[in-house]
mmCIF file with all atom_site columns, C-alpha atoms in Angstrom:
data_model
loop_
_atom_site.group_PDB
_atom_site.id
_atom_site.type_symbol
_atom_site.label_atom_id
_atom_site.label_alt_id
_atom_site.label_comp_id
_atom_site.label_asym_id
_atom_site.label_entity_id
_atom_site.label_seq_id
_atom_site.pdbx_PDB_ins_code
_atom_site.Cartn_x
_atom_site.Cartn_y
_atom_site.Cartn_z
_atom_site.occupancy
_atom_site.B_iso_or_equiv
_atom_site.pdbx_formal_charge
_atom_site.auth_seq_id
_atom_site.auth_comp_id
_atom_site.auth_asym_id
_atom_site.auth_atom_id
_atom_site.pdbx_PDB_model_num
ATOM 1   C CA . MET A 1 1   ? 38.118 -27.302 -19.717 1.00 0.00 ? 1   MET A CA 1
ATOM 2   C CA . LYS A 1 2   ? 35.347 -29.863 -19.464 1.00 0.00 ? 2   LYS A CA 1
ATOM 3   C CA . ILE A 1 3   ? 35.450 -33.412 -20.836 1.00 0.00 ? 3   ILE A CA 1
ATOM 4   C CA . SER A 1 4   ? 32.545 -35.129 -22.568 1.00 0.00 ? 4   SER A CA 1
ATOM 5   C CA . ASN A 1 5   ? 32.001 -38.166 -24.814 1.00 0.00 ? 5   ASN A CA 1
ATOM 6   C CA . PHE A 1 6   ? 34.771 -40.136 -23.094 1.00 0.00 ? 6   PHE A CA 1
ATOM 7   C CA . GLN A 1 7   ? 35.415 -43.412 -24.947 1.00 0.00 ? 7   GLN A CA 1
ATOM 8   C CA . THR A 1 8   ? 37.845 -46.249 -24.392 1.00 0.00 ? 8   THR A CA 1
ATOM 9   C CA . TRP A 1 9   ? 38.826 -48.569 -27.230 1.00 0.00 ? 9   TRP A CA 1
ATOM 10  C CA . MET A 1 10  ? 39.598 -52.280 -27.206 1.00 0.00 ? 10  MET A CA 1
ATOM 11  C CA . ASP A 1 11  ? 42.950 -51.814 -28.957 1.00 0.00 ? 11  ASP A CA 1
ATOM 12  C CA . GLY A 1 12  ? 45.124 -51.859 -25.868 1.00 0.00 ? 12  GLY A CA 1
ATOM 13  C CA . GLY A 1 13  ? 44.077 -48.589 -24.266 1.00 0.00 ? 13  GLY A CA 1
ATOM 14  C CA . THR A 1 14  ? 43.311 -45.739 -26.660 1.00 0.00 ? 14  THR A CA 1
ATOM 15  C CA . ILE A 1 15  ? 41.000 -43.103 -25.187 1.00 0.00 ? 15  ILE A CA 1
ATOM 16  C CA . THR A 1 16  ? 39.125 -40.366 -27.012 1.00 0.00 ? 16  THR A CA 1
ATOM 17  C CA . PHE A 1 17  ? 37.089 -37.492 -25.648 1.00 0.00 ? 17  PHE A CA 1
ATOM 18  C CA . ASP A 1 18  ? 35.871 -34.007 -26.414 1.00 0.00 ? 18  ASP A CA 1
ATOM 19  C CA . CYS A 1 19  ? 37.009 -30.962 -24.455 1.00 0.00 ? 19  CYS A CA 1
ATOM 20  C CA . ALA A 1 20  ? 34.883 -27.849 -24.186 1.00 0.00 ? 20  ALA A CA 1
ATOM 21  C CA . MET A 1 21  ? 37.036 -24.833 -23.440 1.00 0.00 ? 21  MET A CA 1
ATOM 22  C CA . GLU A 1 22  ? 35.910 -21.786 -21.468 1.00 0.00 ? 22  GLU A CA 1
ATOM 23  C CA . ARG A 1 23  ? 36.214 -19.654 -24.618 1.00 0.00 ? 23  ARG A CA 1
ATOM 24  C CA . GLY A 1 24  ? 33.664 -21.911 -26.328 1.00 0.00 ? 24  GLY A CA 1
ATOM 25  C CA . GLU A 1 25  ? 36.208 -23.822 -28.407 1.00 0.00 ? 25  GLU A CA 1
ATOM 26  C CA . ASN A 1 26  ? 35.617 -27.576 -28.767 1.00 0.00 ? 26  ASN A CA 1
ATOM 27  C CA . LEU A 1 27  ? 38.587 -29.924 -29.073 1.00 0.00 ? 27  LEU A CA 1
ATOM 28  C CA . LYS A 1 28  ? 38.755 -33.594 -30.021 1.00 0.00 ? 28  LYS A CA 1
ATOM 29  C CA . ILE A 1 29  ? 41.453 -35.402 -28.040 1.00 0.00 ? 29  ILE A CA 1
ATOM 30  C CA . GLU A 1 30  ? 42.834 -38.869 -28.684 1.00 0.00 ? 30  GLU A CA 1
ATOM 31  C CA . ILE A 1 31  ? 45.540 -40.472 -26.566 1.00 0.00 ? 31  ILE A CA 1
ATOM 32  C CA . THR A 1 32  ? 46.542 -43.655 -28.330 1.00 0.00 ? 32  THR A CA 1
ATOM 33  C CA . GLN A 1 33  ? 47.347 -46.944 -26.660 1.00 0.00 ? 33  GLN A CA 1
ATOM 34  C CA . HIS A 1 34  ? 50.912 -47.625 -25.546 1.00 0.00 ? 34  HIS A CA 1
ATOM 35  C CA . ALA A 1 35  ? 50.654 -51.372 -24.920 1.00 0.00 ? 35  ALA A CA 1
ATOM 36  C CA . ILE A 1 36  ? 51.767 -52.277 -28.462 1.00 0.00 ? 36  ILE A CA 1
ATOM 37  C CA . LEU A 1 37  ? 54.457 -49.897 -29.688 1.00 0.00 ? 37  LEU A CA 1
ATOM 38  C CA . GLU A 1 38  ? 55.306 -51.530 -33.005 1.00 0.00 ? 38  GLU A CA 1
ATOM 39  C CA . ILE A 1 39  ? 53.122 -50.529 -35.903 1.00 0.00 ? 39  ILE A CA 1
ATOM 40  C CA . PRO A 1 40  ? 52.568 -53.469 -38.260 1.00 0.00 ? 40  PRO A CA 1
ATOM 41  C CA . SER A 1 41  ? 53.981 -52.670 -41.708 1.00 0.00 ? 41  SER A CA 1
ATOM 42  C CA . ARG A 1 42  ? 50.576 -53.294 -43.237 1.00 0.00 ? 42  ARG A CA 1
ATOM 43  C CA . LEU A 1 43  ? 49.236 -50.355 -41.191 1.00 0.00 ? 43  LEU A CA 1
ATOM 44  C CA . GLU A 1 44  ? 52.052 -47.852 -41.727 1.00 0.00 ? 44  GLU A CA 1
ATOM 45  C CA . GLY A 1 45  ? 50.687 -44.556 -42.936 1.00 0.00 ? 45  GLY A CA 1
ATOM 46  C CA . ILE A 1 46  ? 47.197 -45.477 -41.778 1.00 0.00 ? 46  ILE A CA 1
ATOM 47  C CA . ALA A 1 47  ? 47.389 -46.034 -38.032 1.00 0.00 ? 47  ALA A CA 1
ATOM 48  C CA . LYS A 1 48  ? 48.107 -43.278 -35.556 1.00 0.00 ? 48  LYS A CA 1
ATOM 49  C CA . LEU A 1 49  ? 51.361 -43.581 -33.661 1.00 0.00 ? 49  LEU A CA 1
ATOM 50  C CA . PRO A 1 50  ? 51.031 -45.577 -30.429 1.00 0.00 ? 50  PRO A CA 1
ATOM 51  C CA . GLY A 1 51  ? 51.396 -43.785 -27.114 1.00 0.00 ? 51  GLY A CA 1
ATOM 52  C CA . ARG A 1 52  ? 50.854 -40.287 -28.534 1.00 0.00 ? 52  ARG A CA 1
ATOM 53  C CA . ILE A 1 53  ? 48.426 -37.395 -28.137 1.00 0.00 ? 53  ILE A CA 1
ATOM 54  C CA . TYR A 1 54  ? 46.337 -36.132 -31.053 1.00 0.00 ? 54  TYR A CA 1
ATOM 55  C CA . LEU A 1 55  ? 44.457 -32.840 -30.976 1.00 0.00 ? 55  LEU A CA 1
ATOM 56  C CA . ASN A 1 56  ? 41.748 -32.584 -33.627 1.00 0.00 ? 56  ASN A CA 1
ATOM 57  C CA . ASP A 1 57  ? 43.456 -35.514 -35.411 1.00 0.00 ? 57  ASP A CA 1
ATOM 58  C CA . LEU A 1 58  ? 46.847 -33.739 -35.521 1.00 0.00 ? 58  LEU A CA 1
ATOM 59  C CA . LEU A 1 59  ? 49.838 -35.190 -33.695 1.00 0.00 ? 59  LEU A CA 1
ATOM 60  C CA . VAL A 1 60  ? 50.935 -33.086 -30.721 1.00 0.00 ? 60  VAL A CA 1
ATOM 61  C CA . PRO A 1 61  ? 54.734 -32.778 -30.597 1.00 0.00 ? 61  PRO A CA 1
ATOM 62  C CA . ILE A 1 62  ? 56.366 -34.332 -27.537 1.00 0.00 ? 62  ILE A CA 1
ATOM 63  C CA . ARG A 1 63  ? 57.362 -31.937 -24.769 1.00 0.00 ? 63  ARG A CA 1
ATOM 64  C CA . SER A 1 64  ? 55.934 -29.002 -26.720 1.00 0.00 ? 64  SER A CA 1
ATOM 65  C CA . GLU A 1 65  ? 54.134 -25.980 -25.296 1.00 0.00 ? 65  GLU A CA 1
ATOM 66  C CA . LYS A 1 66  ? 50.869 -27.330 -26.722 1.00 0.00 ? 66  LYS A CA 1
ATOM 67  C CA . GLU A 1 67  ? 51.406 -30.655 -24.957 1.00 0.00 ? 67  GLU A CA 1
ATOM 68  C CA . ALA A 1 68  ? 52.206 -28.879 -21.677 1.00 0.00 ? 68  ALA A CA 1
ATOM 69  C CA . LEU A 1 69  ? 49.004 -26.819 -21.884 1.00 0.00 ? 69  LEU A CA 1
ATOM 70  C CA . LEU A 1 70  ? 46.886 -29.887 -22.618 1.00 0.00 ? 70  LEU A CA 1
ATOM 71  C CA . LEU A 1 71  ? 48.477 -31.883 -19.792 1.00 0.00 ? 71  LEU A CA 1
ATOM 72  C CA . ALA A 1 72  ? 47.936 -29.038 -17.320 1.00 0.00 ? 72  ALA A CA 1
ATOM 73  C CA . GLY A 1 73  ? 44.267 -28.974 -18.288 1.00 0.00 ? 73  GLY A CA 1
ATOM 74  C CA . PHE A 1 74  ? 43.931 -32.753 -17.977 1.00 0.00 ? 74  PHE A CA 1
ATOM 75  C CA . LYS A 1 75  ? 45.607 -32.723 -14.551 1.00 0.00 ? 75  LYS A CA 1
ATOM 76  C CA . ALA A 1 76  ? 43.208 -30.020 -13.365 1.00 0.00 ? 76  ALA A CA 1
ATOM 77  C CA . ILE A 1 77  ? 40.298 -32.142 -14.559 1.00 0.00 ? 77  ILE A CA 1
ATOM 78  C CA . VAL A 1 78  ? 41.616 -35.215 -12.744 1.00 0.00 ? 78  VAL A CA 1
ATOM 79  C CA . GLN A 1 79  ? 42.158 -33.263 -9.518  1.00 0.00 ? 79  GLN A CA 1
ATOM 80  C CA . GLY A 1 80  ? 38.789 -31.521 -9.684  1.00 0.00 ? 80  GLY A CA 1
ATOM 81  C CA . ASP A 1 81  ? 35.264 -32.720 -10.217 1.00 0.00 ? 81  ASP A CA 1
ATOM 82  C CA . ALA A 1 82  ? 34.888 -32.810 -13.990 1.00 0.00 ? 82  ALA A CA 1
ATOM 83  C CA . GLY A 1 83  ? 32.083 -35.341 -13.975 1.00 0.00 ? 83  GLY A CA 1
ATOM 84  C CA . LEU A 1 84  ? 34.262 -38.253 -15.065 1.00 0.00 ? 84  LEU A CA 1
ATOM 85  C CA . GLU A 1 85  ? 33.287 -41.728 -14.010 1.00 0.00 ? 85  GLU A CA 1
ATOM 86  C CA . PRO A 1 86  ? 35.862 -43.450 -11.748 1.00 0.00 ? 86  PRO A CA 1
ATOM 87  C CA . LEU A 1 87  ? 37.032 -45.764 -14.559 1.00 0.00 ? 87  LEU A CA 1
ATOM 88  C CA . GLU A 1 88  ? 37.349 -42.849 -16.997 1.00 0.00 ? 88  GLU A CA 1
ATOM 89  C CA . LYS A 1 89  ? 39.380 -40.919 -14.436 1.00 0.00 ? 89  LYS A CA 1
ATOM 90  C CA . ALA A 1 90  ? 41.612 -43.955 -13.832 1.00 0.00 ? 90  ALA A CA 1
ATOM 91  C CA . CYS A 1 91  ? 42.216 -44.355 -17.596 1.00 0.00 ? 91  CYS A CA 1
ATOM 92  C CA . LEU A 1 92  ? 43.154 -40.700 -17.968 1.00 0.00 ? 92  LEU A CA 1
ATOM 93  C CA . ILE A 1 93  ? 45.495 -40.845 -14.951 1.00 0.00 ? 93  ILE A CA 1
ATOM 94  C CA . GLU A 1 94  ? 47.206 -43.945 -16.376 1.00 0.00 ? 94  GLU A CA 1
ATOM 95  C CA . HIS A 1 95  ? 47.843 -42.128 -19.671 1.00 0.00 ? 95  HIS A CA 1
ATOM 96  C CA . LEU A 1 96  ? 49.083 -38.995 -17.885 1.00 0.00 ? 96  LEU A CA 1
ATOM 97  C CA . ASP A 1 97  ? 51.531 -41.088 -15.869 1.00 0.00 ? 97  ASP A CA 1
ATOM 98  C CA . TYR A 1 98  ? 52.854 -42.650 -19.076 1.00 0.00 ? 98  TYR A CA 1
ATOM 99  C CA . ILE A 1 99  ? 53.179 -39.264 -20.806 1.00 0.00 ? 99  ILE A CA 1
ATOM 100 C CA . ALA A 1 100 ? 55.172 -37.948 -17.826 1.00 0.00 ? 100 ALA A CA 1
ATOM 101 C CA . SER A 1 101 ? 57.590 -40.883 -18.036 1.00 0.00 ? 101 SER A CA 1
ATOM 102 C CA . ASP A 1 102 ? 60.965 -41.180 -19.754 1.00 0.00 ? 102 ASP A CA 1
ATOM 103 C CA . ALA A 1 103 ? 59.537 -44.153 -21.678 1.00 0.00 ? 103 ALA A CA 1
ATOM 104 C CA . TYR A 1 104 ? 57.101 -41.803 -23.446 1.00 0.00 ? 104 TYR A CA 1
ATOM 105 C CA . VAL A 1 105 ? 59.943 -39.677 -24.807 1.00 0.00 ? 105 VAL A CA 1
ATOM 106 C CA . LYS A 1 106 ? 62.101 -42.689 -25.669 1.00 0.00 ? 106 LYS A CA 1
ATOM 107 C CA . ASN A 1 107 ? 59.273 -44.446 -27.516 1.00 0.00 ? 107 ASN A CA 1
ATOM 108 C CA . ALA A 1 108 ? 58.329 -41.284 -29.413 1.00 0.00 ? 108 ALA A CA 1
ATOM 109 C CA . LEU A 1 109 ? 61.938 -40.727 -30.492 1.00 0.00 ? 109 LEU A CA 1
ATOM 110 C CA . ASN A 1 110 ? 62.172 -44.358 -31.670 1.00 0.00 ? 110 ASN A CA 1
ATOM 111 C CA . GLN A 1 111 ? 59.093 -43.793 -33.867 1.00 0.00 ? 111 GLN A CA 1
ATOM 112 C CA . ASN A 1 112 ? 61.018 -41.138 -35.784 1.00 0.00 ? 112 ASN A CA 1
ATOM 113 C CA . LYS A 1 113 ? 63.780 -43.564 -36.851 1.00 0.00 ? 113 LYS A CA 1
#
């Protein structure tokens, strides 16, 4: 897996990037900000859920096999030399730490209420 087109957004921490897989498949990844967990009612149905992973614009279920595979790939990228700039690497690590936390699961479950 190789990351390209890494972008950070001024919304509280959303990051987006493309992943090129060894098999030639290209994936669009978005990990949304988790600084503001409430979605304003005026944005419901429009905004992506805060603090979540999207693969090709589809929500990745929490603690799913798909999520585990993505996280393993991201961790390998962080530990290796994937060509990320230091700030990009730091942003990805911060999101991975959040996703590994109990708060990630708790916040995701609260979004389903």
